[in-house]
CSV table of C-alpha atoms in Angstrom, one decimal:
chain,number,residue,atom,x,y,z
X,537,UNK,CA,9.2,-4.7,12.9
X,538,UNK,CA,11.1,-5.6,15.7
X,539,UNK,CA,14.0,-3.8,14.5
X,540,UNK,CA,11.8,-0.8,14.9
X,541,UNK,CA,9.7,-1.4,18.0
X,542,UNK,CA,12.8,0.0,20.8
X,543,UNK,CA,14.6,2.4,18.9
X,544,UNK,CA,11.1,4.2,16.8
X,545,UNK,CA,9.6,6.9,18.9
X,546,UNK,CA,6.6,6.5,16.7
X,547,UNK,CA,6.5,2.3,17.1
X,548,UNK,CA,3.9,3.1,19.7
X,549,UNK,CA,1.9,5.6,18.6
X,550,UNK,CA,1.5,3.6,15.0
X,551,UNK,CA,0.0,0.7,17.2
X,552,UNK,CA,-2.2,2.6,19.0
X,553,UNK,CA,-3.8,4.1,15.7
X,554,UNK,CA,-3.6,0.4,14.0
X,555,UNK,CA,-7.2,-0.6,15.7
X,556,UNK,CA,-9.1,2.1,14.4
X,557,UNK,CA,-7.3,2.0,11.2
X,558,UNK,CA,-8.3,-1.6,11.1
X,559,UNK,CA,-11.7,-1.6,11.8
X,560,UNK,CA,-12.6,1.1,9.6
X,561,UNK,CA,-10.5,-0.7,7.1
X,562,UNK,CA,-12.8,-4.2,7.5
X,563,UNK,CA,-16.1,-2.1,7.2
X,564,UNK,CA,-14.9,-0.8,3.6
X,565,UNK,CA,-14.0,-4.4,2.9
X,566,UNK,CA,-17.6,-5.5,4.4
X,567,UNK,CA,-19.3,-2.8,2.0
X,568,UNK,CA,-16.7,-3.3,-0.9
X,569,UNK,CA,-16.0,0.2,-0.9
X,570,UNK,CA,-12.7,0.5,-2.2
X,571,UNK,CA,-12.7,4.7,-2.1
X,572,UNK,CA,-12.6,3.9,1.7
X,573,UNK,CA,-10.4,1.0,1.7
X,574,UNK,CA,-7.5,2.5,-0.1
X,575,UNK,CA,-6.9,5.7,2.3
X,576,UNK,CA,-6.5,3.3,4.8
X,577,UNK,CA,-4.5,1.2,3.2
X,578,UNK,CA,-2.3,3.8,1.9
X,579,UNK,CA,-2.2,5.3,5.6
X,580,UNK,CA,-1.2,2.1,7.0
X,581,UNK,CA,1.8,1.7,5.5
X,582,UNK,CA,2.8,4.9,5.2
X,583,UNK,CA,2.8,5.1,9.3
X,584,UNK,CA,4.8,2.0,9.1
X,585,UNK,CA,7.0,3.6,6.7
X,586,UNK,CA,7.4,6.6,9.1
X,587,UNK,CA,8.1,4.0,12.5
X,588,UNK,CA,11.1,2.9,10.4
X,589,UNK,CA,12.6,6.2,9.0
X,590,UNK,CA,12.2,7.2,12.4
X,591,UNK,CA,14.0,4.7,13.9
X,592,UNK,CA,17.9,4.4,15.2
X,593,UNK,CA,19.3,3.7,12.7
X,594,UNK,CA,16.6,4.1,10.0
X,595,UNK,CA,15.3,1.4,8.2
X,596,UNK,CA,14.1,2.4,4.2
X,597,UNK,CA,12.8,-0.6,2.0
X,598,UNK,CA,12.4,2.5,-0.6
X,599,UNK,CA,13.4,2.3,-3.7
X,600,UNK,CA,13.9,4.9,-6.4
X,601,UNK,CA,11.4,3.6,-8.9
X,602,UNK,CA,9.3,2.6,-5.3
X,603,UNK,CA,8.2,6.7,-5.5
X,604,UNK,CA,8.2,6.8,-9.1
X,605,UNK,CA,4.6,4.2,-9.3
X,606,UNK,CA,3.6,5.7,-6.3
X,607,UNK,CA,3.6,9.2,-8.3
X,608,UNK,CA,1.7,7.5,-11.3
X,609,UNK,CA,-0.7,6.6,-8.8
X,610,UNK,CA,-1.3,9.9,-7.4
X,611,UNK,CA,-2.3,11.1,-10.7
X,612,UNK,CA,-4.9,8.2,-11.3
X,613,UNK,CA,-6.1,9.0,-8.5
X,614,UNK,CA,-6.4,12.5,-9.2
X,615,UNK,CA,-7.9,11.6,-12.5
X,616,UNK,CA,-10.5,9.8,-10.9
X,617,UNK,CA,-9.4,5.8,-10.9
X,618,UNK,CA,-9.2,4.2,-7.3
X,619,UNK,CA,-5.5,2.9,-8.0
X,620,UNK,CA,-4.6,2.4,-4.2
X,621,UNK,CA,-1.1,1.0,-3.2
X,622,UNK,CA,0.2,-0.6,0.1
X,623,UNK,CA,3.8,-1.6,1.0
X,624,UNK,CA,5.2,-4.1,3.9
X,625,UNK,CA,8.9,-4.7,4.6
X,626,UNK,CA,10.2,-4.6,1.1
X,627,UNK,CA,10.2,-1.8,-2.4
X,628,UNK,CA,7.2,-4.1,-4.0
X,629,UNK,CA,4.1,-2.4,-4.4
X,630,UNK,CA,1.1,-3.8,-4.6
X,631,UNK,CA,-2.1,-1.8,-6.0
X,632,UNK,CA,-5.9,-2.2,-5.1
X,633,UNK,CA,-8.1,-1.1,-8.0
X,634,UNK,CA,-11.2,-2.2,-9.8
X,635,UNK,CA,-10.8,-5.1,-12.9
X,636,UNK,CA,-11.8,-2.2,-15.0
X,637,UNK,CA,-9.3,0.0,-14.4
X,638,UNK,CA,-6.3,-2.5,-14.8
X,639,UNK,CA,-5.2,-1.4,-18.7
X,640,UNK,CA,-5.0,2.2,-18.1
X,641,UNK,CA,-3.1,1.4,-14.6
X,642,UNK,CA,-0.2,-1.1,-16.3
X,643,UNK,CA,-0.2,1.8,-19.4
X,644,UNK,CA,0.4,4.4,-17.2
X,645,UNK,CA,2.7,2.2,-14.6
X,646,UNK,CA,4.5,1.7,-18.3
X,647,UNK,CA,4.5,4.9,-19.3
X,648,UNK,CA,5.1,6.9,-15.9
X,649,UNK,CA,7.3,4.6,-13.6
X,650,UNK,CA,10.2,3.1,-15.8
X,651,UNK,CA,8.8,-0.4,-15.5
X,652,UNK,CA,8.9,-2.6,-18.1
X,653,UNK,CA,6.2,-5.5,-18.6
X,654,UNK,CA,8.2,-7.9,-17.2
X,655,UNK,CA,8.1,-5.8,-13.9
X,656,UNK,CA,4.5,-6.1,-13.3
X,657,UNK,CA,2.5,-8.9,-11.7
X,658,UNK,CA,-1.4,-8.9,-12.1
X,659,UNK,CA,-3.4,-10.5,-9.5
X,660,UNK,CA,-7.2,-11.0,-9.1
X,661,UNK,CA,-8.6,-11.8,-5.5
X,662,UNK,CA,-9.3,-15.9,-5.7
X,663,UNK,CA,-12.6,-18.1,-4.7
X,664,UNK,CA,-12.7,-16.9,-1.2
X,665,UNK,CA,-12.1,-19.3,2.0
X,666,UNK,CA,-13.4,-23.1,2.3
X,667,UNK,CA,-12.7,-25.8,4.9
X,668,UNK,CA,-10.6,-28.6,3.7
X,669,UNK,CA,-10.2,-32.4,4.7
């Protein structure tokens, strides 16, 4: 992001919003309320997305098949399943959604997004922190 900080009019204005986004963000987490989570997620990264286009030059991580799973997610969502995806510096997306939900999310990532299997990385959410030594 330091590419973007100087020449983004937005840089600012994305950092000023982050501290709300955050906290509300951490009291979905707190209630494990991933309908609230995910628009904040989603609204995260898309400001960062928007500090880099509007940089000079422009920075896009983007890739074709980027905006391809994020369309099959739009329409799980619209069909009801919390499929929720965030970005950082780089085309990967990663997706927030219930274990119940996982099939029909790879099918349609399979079906909808020109992914093959091989494409796709499943992760669950491990044991949680502990102190060590």
């Amino acid at each position: 992001m330091m590419h973007v900080a100087e020449p983004s009019p937005y840089y600012g204005a994305w950092v000023a919003a982050a501290a709300a986004t955050y906290r509300a963000a951490f009291e979905a987490v707190r209630a494990r309320d991933l309908g609230r989570l995910g628009p904040l997620m989603r609204l995260s990264y898309l400001r960062m997305f928007g500090t880099m286009f509007a940089a000079d030059p422009p920075i896009n991580y983007l890739h074709a098949r980027s905006l391809q799973v994020l369309d099959v997610l739009e329409g799980l969502r619209d069909d009801g399943i919390d499929a929720w995806e965030t970005m950082d510096a780089g085309p990967q997306v990663k997706i927030a959604c219930l274990a119940g939900d996982v099939d029909r999310i790879r099918n349609a990532l399979l079906a909808g997004s020109g992914l093959a299997p091989g494409d796709l990385i499943e992760t669950a959410p491990g044991p949680g922190p502990c102190i060590v030594g």
